[in-house]
PDB file of C-alpha atoms in Angstrom:
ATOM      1  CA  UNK A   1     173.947 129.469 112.957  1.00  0.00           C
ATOM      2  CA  UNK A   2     176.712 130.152 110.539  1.00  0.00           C
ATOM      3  CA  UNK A   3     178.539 132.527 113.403  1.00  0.00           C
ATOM      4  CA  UNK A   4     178.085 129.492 115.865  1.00  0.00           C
ATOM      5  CA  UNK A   5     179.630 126.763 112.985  1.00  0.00           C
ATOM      6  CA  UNK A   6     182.698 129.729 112.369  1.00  0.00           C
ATOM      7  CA  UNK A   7     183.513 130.480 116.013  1.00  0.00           C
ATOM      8  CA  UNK A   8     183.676 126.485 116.484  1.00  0.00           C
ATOM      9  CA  UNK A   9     185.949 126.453 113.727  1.00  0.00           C
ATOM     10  CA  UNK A  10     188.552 129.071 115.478  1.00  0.00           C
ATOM     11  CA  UNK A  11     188.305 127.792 118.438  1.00  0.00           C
ATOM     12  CA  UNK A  12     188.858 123.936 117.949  1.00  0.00           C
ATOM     13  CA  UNK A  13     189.943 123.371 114.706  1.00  0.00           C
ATOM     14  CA  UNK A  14     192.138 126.372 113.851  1.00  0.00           C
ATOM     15  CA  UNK A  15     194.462 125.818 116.549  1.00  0.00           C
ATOM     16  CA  UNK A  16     194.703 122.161 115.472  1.00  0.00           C
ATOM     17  CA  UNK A  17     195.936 123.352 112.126  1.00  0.00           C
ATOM     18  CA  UNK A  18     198.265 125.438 113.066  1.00  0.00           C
ATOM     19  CA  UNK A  19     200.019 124.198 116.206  1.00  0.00           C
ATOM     20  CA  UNK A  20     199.010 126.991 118.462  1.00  0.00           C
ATOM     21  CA  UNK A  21     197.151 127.070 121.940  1.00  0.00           C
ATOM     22  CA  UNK A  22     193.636 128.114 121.606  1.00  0.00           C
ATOM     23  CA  UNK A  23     194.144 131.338 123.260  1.00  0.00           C
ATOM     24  CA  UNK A  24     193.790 134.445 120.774  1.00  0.00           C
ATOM     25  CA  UNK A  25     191.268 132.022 118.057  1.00  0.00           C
ATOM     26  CA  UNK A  26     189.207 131.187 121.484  1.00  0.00           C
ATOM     27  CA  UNK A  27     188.507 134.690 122.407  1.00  0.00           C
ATOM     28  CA  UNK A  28     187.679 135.279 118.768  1.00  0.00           C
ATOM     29  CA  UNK A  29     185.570 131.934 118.859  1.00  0.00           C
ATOM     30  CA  UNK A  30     183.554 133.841 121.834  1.00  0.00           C
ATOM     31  CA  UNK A  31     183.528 136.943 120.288  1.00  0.00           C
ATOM     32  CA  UNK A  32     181.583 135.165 117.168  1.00  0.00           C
ATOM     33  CA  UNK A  33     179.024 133.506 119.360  1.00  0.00           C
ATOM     34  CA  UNK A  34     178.106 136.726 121.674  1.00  0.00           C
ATOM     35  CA  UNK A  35     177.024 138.144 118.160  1.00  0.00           C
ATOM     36  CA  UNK A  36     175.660 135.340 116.617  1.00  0.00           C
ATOM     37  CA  UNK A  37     173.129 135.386 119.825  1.00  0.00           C
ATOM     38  CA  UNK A  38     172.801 139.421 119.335  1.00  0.00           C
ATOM     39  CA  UNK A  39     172.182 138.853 115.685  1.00  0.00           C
ATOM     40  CA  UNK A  40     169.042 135.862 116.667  1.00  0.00           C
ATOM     41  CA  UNK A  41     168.230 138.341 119.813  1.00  0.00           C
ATOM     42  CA  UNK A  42     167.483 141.640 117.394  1.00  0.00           C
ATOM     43  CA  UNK A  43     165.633 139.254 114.145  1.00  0.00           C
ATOM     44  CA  UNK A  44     163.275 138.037 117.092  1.00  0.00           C
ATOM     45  CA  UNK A  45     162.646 141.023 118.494  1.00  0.00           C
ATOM     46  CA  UNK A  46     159.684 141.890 116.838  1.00  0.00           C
ATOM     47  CA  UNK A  47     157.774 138.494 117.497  1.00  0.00           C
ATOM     48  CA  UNK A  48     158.446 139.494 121.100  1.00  0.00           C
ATOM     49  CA  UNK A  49     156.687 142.382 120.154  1.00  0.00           C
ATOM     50  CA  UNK A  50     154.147 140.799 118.123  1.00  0.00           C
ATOM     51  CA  UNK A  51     151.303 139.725 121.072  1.00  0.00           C
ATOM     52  CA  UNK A  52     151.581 144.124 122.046  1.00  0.00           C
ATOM     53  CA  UNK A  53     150.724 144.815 119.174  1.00  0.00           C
ATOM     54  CA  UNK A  54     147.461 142.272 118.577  1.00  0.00           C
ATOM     55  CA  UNK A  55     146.998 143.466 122.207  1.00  0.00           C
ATOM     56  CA  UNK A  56     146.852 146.678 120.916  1.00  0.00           C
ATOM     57  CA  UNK A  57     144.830 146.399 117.777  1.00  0.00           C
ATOM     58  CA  UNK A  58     141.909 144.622 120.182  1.00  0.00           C
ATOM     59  CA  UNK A  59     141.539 147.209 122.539  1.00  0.00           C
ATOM     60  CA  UNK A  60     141.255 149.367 120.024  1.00  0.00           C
ATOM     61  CA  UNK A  61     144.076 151.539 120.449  1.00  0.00           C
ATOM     62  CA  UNK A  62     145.456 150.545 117.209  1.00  0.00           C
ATOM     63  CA  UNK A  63     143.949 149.557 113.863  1.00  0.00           C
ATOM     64  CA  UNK A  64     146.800 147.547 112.087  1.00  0.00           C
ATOM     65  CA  UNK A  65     149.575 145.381 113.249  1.00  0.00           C
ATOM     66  CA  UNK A  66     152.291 147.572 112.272  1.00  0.00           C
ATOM     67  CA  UNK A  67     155.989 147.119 111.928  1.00  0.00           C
ATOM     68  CA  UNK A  68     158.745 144.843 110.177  1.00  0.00           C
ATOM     69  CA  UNK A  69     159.312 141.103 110.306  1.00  0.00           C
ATOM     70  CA  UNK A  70     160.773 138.154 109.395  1.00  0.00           C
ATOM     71  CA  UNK A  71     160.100 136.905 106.009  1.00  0.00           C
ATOM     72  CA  UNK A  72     158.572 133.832 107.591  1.00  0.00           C
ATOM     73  CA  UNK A  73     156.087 135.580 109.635  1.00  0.00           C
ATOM     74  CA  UNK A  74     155.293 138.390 107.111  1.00  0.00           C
ATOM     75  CA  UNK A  75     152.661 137.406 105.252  1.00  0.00           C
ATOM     76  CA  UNK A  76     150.677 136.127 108.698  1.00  0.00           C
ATOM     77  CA  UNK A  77     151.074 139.699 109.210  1.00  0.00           C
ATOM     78  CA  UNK A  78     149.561 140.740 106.411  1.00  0.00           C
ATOM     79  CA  UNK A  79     146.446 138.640 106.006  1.00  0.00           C
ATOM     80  CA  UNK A  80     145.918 139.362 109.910  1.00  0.00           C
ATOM     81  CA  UNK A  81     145.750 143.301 108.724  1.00  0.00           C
ATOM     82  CA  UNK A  82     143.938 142.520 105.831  1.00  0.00           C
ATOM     83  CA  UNK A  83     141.199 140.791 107.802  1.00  0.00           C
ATOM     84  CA  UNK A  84     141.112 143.863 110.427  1.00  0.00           C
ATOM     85  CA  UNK A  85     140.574 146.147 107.239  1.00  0.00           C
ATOM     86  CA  UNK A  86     137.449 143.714 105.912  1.00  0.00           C
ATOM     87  CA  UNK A  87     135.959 143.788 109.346  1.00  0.00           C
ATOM     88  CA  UNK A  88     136.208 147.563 109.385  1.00  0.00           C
ATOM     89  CA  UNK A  89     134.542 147.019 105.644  1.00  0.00           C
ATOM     90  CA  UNK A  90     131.657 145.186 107.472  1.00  0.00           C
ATOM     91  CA  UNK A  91     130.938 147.631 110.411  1.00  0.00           C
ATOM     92  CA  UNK A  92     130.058 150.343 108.161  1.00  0.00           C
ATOM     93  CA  UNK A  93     127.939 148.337 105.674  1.00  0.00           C
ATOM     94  CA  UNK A  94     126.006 147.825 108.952  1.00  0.00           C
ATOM     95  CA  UNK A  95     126.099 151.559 110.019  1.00  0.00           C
ATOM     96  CA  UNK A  96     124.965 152.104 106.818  1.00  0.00           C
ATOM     97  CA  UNK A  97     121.907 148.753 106.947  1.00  0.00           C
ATOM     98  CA  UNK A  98     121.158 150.077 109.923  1.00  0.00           C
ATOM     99  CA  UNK A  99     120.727 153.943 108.709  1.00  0.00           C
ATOM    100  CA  UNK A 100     118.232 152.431 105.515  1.00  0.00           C
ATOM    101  CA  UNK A 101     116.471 150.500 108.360  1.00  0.00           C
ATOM    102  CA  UNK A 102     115.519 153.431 109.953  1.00  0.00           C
ATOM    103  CA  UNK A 103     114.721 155.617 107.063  1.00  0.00           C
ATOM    104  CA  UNK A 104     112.366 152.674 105.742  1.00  0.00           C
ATOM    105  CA  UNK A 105     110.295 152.854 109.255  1.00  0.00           C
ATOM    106  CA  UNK A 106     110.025 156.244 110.521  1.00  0.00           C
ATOM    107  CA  UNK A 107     109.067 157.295 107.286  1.00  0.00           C
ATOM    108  CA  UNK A 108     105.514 155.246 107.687  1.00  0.00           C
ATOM    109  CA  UNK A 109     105.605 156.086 111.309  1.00  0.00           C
ATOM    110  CA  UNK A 110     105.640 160.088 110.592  1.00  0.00           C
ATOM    111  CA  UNK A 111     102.486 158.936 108.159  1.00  0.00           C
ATOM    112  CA  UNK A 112     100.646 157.337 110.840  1.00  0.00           C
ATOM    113  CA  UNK A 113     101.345 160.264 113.591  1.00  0.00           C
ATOM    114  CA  UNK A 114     100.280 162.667 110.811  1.00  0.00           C
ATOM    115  CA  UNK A 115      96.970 160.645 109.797  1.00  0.00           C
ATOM    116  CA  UNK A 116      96.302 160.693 113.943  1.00  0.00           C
ATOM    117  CA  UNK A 117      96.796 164.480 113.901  1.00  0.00           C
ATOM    118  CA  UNK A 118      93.929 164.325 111.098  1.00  0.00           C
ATOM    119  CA  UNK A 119      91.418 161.889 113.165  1.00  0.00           C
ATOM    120  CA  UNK A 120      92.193 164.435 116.210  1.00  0.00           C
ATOM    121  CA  UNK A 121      90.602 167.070 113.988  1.00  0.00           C
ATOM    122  CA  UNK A 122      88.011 165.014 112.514  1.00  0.00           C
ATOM    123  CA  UNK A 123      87.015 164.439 116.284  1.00  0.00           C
ATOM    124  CA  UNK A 124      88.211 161.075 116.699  1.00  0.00           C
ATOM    125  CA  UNK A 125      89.962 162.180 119.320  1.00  0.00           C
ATOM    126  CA  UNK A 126      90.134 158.188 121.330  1.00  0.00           C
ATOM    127  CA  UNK A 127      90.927 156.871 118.174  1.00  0.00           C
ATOM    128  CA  UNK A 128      94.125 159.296 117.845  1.00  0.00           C
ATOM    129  CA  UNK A 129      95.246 159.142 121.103  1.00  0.00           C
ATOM    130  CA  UNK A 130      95.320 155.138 120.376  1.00  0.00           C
ATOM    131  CA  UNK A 131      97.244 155.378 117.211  1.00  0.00           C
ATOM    132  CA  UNK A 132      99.545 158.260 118.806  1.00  0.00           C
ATOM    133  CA  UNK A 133     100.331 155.697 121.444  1.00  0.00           C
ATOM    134  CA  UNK A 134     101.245 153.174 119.273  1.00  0.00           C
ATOM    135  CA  UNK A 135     103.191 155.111 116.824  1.00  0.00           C
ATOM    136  CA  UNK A 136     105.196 156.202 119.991  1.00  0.00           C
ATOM    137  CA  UNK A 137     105.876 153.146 120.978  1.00  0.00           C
ATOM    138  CA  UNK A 138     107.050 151.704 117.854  1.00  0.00           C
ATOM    139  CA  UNK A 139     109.357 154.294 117.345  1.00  0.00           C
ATOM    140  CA  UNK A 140     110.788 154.045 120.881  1.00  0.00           C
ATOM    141  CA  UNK A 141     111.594 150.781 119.683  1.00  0.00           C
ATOM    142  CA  UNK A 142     113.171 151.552 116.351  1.00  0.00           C
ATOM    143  CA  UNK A 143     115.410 153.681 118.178  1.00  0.00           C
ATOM    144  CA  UNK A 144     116.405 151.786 120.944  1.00  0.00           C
ATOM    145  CA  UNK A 145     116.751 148.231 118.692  1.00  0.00           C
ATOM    146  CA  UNK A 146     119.494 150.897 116.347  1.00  0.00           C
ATOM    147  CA  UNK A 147     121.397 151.317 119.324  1.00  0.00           C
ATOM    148  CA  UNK A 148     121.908 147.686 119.901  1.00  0.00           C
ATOM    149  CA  UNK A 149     122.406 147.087 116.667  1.00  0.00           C
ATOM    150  CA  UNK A 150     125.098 149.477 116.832  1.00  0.00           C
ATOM    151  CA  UNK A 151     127.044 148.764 119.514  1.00  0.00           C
ATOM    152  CA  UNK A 152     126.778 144.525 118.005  1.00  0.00           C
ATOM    153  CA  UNK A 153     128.248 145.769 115.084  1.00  0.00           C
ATOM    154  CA  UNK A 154     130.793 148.391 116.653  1.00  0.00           C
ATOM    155  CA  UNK A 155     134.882 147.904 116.352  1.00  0.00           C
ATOM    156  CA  UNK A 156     137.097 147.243 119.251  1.00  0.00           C
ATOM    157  CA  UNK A 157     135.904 149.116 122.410  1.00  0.00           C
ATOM    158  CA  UNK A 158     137.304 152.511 122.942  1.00  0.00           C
ATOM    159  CA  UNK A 159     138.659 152.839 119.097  1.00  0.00           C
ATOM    160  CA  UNK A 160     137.612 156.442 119.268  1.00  0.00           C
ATOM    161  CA  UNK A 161     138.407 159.477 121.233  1.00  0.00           C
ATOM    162  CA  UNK A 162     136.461 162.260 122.421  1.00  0.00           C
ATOM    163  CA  UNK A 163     135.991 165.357 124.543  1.00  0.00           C
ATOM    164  CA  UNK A 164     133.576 165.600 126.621  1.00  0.00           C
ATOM    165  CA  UNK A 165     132.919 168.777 127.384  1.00  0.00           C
ATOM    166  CA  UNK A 166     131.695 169.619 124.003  1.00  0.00           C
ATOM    167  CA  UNK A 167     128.796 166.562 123.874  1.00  0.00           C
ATOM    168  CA  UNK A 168     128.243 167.873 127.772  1.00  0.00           C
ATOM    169  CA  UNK A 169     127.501 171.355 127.226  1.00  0.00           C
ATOM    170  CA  UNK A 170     125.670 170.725 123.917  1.00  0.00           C
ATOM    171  CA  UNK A 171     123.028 168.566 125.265  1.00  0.00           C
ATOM    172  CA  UNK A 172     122.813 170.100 128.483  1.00  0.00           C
ATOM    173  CA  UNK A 173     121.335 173.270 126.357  1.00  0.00           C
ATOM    174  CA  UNK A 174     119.625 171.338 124.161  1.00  0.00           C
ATOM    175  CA  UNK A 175     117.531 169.299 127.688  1.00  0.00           C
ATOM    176  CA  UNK A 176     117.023 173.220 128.666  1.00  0.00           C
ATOM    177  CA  UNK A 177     115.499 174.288 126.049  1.00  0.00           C
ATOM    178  CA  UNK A 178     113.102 170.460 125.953  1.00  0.00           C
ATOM    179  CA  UNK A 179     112.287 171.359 130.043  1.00  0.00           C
ATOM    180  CA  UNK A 180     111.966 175.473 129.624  1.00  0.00           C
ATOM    181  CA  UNK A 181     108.452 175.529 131.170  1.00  0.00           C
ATOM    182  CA  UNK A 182     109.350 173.544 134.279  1.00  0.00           C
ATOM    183  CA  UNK A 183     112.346 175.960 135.234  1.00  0.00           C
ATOM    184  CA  UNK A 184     114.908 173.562 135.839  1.00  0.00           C
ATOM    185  CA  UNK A 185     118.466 174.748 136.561  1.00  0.00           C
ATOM    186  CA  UNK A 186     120.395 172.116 134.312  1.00  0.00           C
ATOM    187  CA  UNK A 187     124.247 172.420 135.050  1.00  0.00           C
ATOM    188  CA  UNK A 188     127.489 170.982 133.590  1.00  0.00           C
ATOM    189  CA  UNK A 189     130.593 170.614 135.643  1.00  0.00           C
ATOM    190  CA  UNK A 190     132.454 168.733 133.216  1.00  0.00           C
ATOM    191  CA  UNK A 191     136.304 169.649 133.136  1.00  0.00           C
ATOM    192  CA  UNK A 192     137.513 170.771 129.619  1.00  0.00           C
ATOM    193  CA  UNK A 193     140.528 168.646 129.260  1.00  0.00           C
ATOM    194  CA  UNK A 194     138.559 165.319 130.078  1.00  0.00           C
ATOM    195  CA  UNK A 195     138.578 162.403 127.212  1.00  0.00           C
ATOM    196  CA  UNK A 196     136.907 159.444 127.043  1.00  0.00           C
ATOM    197  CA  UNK A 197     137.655 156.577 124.515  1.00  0.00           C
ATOM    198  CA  UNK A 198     133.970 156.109 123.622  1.00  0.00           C
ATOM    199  CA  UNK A 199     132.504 157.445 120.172  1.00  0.00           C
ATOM    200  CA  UNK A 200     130.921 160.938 119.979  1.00  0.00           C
ATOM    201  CA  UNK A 201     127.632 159.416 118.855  1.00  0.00           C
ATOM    202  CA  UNK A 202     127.235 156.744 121.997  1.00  0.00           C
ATOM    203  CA  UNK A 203     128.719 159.305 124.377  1.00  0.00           C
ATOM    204  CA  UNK A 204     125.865 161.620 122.942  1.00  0.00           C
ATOM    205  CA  UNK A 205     122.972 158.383 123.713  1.00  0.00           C
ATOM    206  CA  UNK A 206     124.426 158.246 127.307  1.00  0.00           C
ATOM    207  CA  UNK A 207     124.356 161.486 128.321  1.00  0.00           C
ATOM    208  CA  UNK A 208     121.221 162.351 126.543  1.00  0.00           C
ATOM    209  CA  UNK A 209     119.379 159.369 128.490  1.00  0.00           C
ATOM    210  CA  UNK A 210     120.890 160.120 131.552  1.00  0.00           C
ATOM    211  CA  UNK A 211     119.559 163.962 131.316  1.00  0.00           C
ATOM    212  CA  UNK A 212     116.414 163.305 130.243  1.00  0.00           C
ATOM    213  CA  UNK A 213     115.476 160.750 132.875  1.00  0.00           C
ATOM    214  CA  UNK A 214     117.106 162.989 135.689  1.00  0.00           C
ATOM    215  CA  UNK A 215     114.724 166.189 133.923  1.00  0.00           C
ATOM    216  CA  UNK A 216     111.486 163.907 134.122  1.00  0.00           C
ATOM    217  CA  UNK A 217     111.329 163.450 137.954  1.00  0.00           C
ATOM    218  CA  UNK A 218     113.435 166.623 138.941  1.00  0.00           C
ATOM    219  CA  UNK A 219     111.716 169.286 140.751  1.00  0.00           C
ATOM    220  CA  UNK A 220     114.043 172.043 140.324  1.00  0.00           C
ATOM    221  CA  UNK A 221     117.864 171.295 139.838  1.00  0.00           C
ATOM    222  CA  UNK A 222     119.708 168.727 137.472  1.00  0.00           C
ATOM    223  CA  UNK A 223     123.738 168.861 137.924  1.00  0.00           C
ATOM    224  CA  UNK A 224     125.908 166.326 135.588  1.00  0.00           C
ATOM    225  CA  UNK A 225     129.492 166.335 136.390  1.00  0.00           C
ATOM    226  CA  UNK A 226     132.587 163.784 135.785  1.00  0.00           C
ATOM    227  CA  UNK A 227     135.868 163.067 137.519  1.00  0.00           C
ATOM    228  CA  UNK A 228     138.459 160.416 136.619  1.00  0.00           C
ATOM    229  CA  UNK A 229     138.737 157.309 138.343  1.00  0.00           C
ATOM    230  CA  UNK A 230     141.930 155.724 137.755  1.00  0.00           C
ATOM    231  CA  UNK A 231     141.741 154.510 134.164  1.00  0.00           C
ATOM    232  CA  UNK A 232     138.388 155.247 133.873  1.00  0.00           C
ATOM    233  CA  UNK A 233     136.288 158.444 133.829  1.00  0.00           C
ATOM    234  CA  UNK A 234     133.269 158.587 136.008  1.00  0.00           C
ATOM    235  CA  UNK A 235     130.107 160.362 134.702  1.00  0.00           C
ATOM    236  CA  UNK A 236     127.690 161.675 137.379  1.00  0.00           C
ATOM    237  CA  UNK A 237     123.871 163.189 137.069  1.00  0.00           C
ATOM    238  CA  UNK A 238     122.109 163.950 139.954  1.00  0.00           C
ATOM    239  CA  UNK A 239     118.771 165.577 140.556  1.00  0.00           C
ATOM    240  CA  UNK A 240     116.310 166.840 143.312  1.00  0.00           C
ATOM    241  CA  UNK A 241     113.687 164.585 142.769  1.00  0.00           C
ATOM    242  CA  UNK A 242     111.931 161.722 144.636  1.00  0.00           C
ATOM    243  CA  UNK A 243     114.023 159.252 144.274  1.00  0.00           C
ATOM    244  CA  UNK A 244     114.286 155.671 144.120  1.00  0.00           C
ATOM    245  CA  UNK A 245     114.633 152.870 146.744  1.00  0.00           C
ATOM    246  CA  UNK A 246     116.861 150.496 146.614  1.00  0.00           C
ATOM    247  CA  UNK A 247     114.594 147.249 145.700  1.00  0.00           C
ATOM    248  CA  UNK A 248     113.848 148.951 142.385  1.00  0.00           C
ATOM    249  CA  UNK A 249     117.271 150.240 141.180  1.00  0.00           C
ATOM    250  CA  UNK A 250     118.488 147.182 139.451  1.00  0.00           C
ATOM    251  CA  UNK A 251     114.687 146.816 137.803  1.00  0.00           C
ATOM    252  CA  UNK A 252     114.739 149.791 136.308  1.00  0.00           C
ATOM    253  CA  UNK A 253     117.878 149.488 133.752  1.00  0.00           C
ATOM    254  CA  UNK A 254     116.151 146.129 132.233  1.00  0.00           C
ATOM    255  CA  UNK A 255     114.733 146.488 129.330  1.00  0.00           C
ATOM    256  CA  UNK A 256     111.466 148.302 128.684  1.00  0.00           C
ATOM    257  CA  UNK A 257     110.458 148.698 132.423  1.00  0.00           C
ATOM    258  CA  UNK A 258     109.080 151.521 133.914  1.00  0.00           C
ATOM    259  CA  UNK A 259     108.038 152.492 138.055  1.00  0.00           C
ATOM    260  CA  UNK A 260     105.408 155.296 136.717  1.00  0.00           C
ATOM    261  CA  UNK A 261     103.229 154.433 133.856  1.00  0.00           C
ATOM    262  CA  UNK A 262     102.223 158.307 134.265  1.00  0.00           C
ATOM    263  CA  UNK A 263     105.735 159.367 133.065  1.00  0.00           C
ATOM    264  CA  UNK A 264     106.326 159.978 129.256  1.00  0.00           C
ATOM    265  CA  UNK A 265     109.455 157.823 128.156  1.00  0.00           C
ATOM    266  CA  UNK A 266     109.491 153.667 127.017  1.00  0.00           C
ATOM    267  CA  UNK A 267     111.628 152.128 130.187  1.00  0.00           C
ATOM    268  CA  UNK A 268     114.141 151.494 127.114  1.00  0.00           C
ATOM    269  CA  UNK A 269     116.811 154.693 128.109  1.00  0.00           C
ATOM    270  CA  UNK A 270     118.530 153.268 131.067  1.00  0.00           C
ATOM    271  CA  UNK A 271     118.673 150.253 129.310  1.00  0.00           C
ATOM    272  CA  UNK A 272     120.563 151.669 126.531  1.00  0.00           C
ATOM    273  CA  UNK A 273     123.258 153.359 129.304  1.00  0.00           C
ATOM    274  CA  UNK A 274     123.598 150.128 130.050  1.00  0.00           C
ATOM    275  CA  UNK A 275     124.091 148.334 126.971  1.00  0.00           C
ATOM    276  CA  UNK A 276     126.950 150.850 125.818  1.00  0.00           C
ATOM    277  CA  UNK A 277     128.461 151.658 129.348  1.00  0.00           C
ATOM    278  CA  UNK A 278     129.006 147.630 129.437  1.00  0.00           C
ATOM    279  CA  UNK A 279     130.151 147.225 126.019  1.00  0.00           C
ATOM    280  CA  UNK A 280     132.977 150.079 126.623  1.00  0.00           C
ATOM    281  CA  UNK A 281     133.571 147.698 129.459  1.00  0.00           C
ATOM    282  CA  UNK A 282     131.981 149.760 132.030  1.00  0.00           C
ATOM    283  CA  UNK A 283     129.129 150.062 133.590  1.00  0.00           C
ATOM    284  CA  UNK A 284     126.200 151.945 135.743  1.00  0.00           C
ATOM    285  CA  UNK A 285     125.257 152.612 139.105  1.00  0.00           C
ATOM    286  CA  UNK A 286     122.180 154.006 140.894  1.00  0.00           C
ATOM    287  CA  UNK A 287     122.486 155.524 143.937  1.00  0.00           C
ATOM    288  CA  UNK A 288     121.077 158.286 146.809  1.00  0.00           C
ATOM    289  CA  UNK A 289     121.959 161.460 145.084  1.00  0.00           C
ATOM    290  CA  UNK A 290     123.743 164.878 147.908  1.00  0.00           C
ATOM    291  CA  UNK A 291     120.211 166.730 146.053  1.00  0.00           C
ATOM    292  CA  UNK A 292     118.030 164.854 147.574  1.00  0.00           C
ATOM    293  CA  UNK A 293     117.200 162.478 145.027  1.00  0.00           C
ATOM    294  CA  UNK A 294     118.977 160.071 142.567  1.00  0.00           C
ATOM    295  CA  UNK A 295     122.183 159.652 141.038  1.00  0.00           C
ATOM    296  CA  UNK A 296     123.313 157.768 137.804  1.00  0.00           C
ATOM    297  CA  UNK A 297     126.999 156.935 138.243  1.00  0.00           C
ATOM    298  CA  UNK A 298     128.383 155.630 134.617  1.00  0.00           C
ATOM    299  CA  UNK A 299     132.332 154.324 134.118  1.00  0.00           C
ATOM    300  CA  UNK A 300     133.471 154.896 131.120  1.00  0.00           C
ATOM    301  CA  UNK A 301     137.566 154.011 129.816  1.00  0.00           C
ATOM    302  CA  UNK A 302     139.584 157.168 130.154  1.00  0.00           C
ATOM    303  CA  UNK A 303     140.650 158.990 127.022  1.00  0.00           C
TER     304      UNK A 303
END
């Protein structure tokens, strides 16, 4: 503003004064206004900025509005940050809630499976079996009721970064080792320089589910493998089994259901890929797998 009022001044009054045309104070006048309008151009620049950066900050790809800015706007800027770091405050009081929570009932569910290991001994043998059930079932719920609570209380979606090799190949062995007596050939095809921007311990959930489900109705071969998709990274396990048809695909990843009773598992795992495949904003498909049976297709955001 004060540029503006002193290039005014040279080029009307000035000349005035003085007697002379309004030639050389005119070109000065201009000269004063093109950097007055640089000088408002570069103090605004970082509110132009500003809506980047919040964009930023919510997908997770940064965790404080950084940079410089007007005195005005500054301490906006501040309490924004300040409330990003007291959220962050509040998702690990729950990580940490939700750790006690789990402590406080598996600890009487071990207590129960070991008092039905006693009755089996004693020769109750229906009345372990029925407490063995139930113990089972309750913890399939503990776990799977964490994992929601989790991913309600994570941060913005894709915060973290992983490989996933790593989580690929460990769990691949680890599903080996669980399904040694049936013989299945488990394999990883997973490229080493793949990322995802999902969090080591929900990339570990999917996978996991996604093995052990492919390992229960396999009859010989499991394969997991991932590509990128644009933007996104897809995760693929297929297996040899029977199958499913299509009328039951979308049943299956609701909660808690199950097509064979006679399998072990709750009906809660699919469920689960779902719930965090959707909350990284992507999501899960079921479809005829090139082995002969079915294939889990999950999106996940690239890393």
């Amino acid at each position: 503003m004060l540029m503006h009022i002193a290039s005014m001044a040279l080029i009307h009054i000035l000349p005035r004064m003085r007697g002379h045309e309004p030639g050389i104070p005119s070109l000065a006048g201009v000269a004063m206004m093109v950097a007055g309008l640089y000088a408002a151009r570069r103090s605004l620049a970082p509110l132009w900025r500003l809506p980047e950066k919040v964009l930023a900050v919510r997908k997770g790809e940064d965790t404080r509005i950084e940079g410089a800015y007007p005195a005005e706007v500054q301490p906006l800027i501040d309490s924004l940050n300040a409330l990003i770091a007291d959220r962050e405050k509040s998702i690990k009081r729950a990580y940490e809630t939700a750790g006690d929570l789990a402590h406080g009932l598996k600890t009487p569910l071990a207590l129960l499976a070991r008092e039905a290991e006693l009755a089996d001994a004693a020769g109750n043998v229906e009345l372990a079996e029925a407490i063995t059930q139930q113990v089972q079932r309750m913890s399939n719920q503990v776990d799977y009721h964490l994992t929601r609570a989790r991913v309600a209380a994570s941060g913005p979606a894709g915060t973290a970064r992983c490989l996933l090799a790593p989580c690929a190949d460990a769990l691949v062995r680890t599903v080996s080792k669980l399904y040694v007596e049936r013989g299945l050939a488990i394999s990883s095809t997973v490229g080493p320089e793949l990322r995802v921007r999902v969090r080591v311990e929900d990339l570990d959930e999917v996978l996991g589910n996604l093995l052990d489900n492919a390992c229960k109705w396999a009859r010989k071969r499991v394969v997991l493998s991932a590509a990128m998709d644009g933007a996104m990274l897809t995760l693929t396990v297929e297996d040899d089994g029977p199958g499913l048809p299509d009328a039951l695909r979308g049943v299956v990843l609701e909660r808690g259901v199950r097509i064979d009773e006679a399998a072990p598992g709750s009906g809660l795992g699919l469920s689960i890929v779902r719930d965090l495949a959707e909350h990284y904003g992507g999501s899960i498909a079921l479809e005829d797998s090139k082995l002969g049976g079915l294939c889990a297709r999950v999106l996940l955001p690239a890393g």
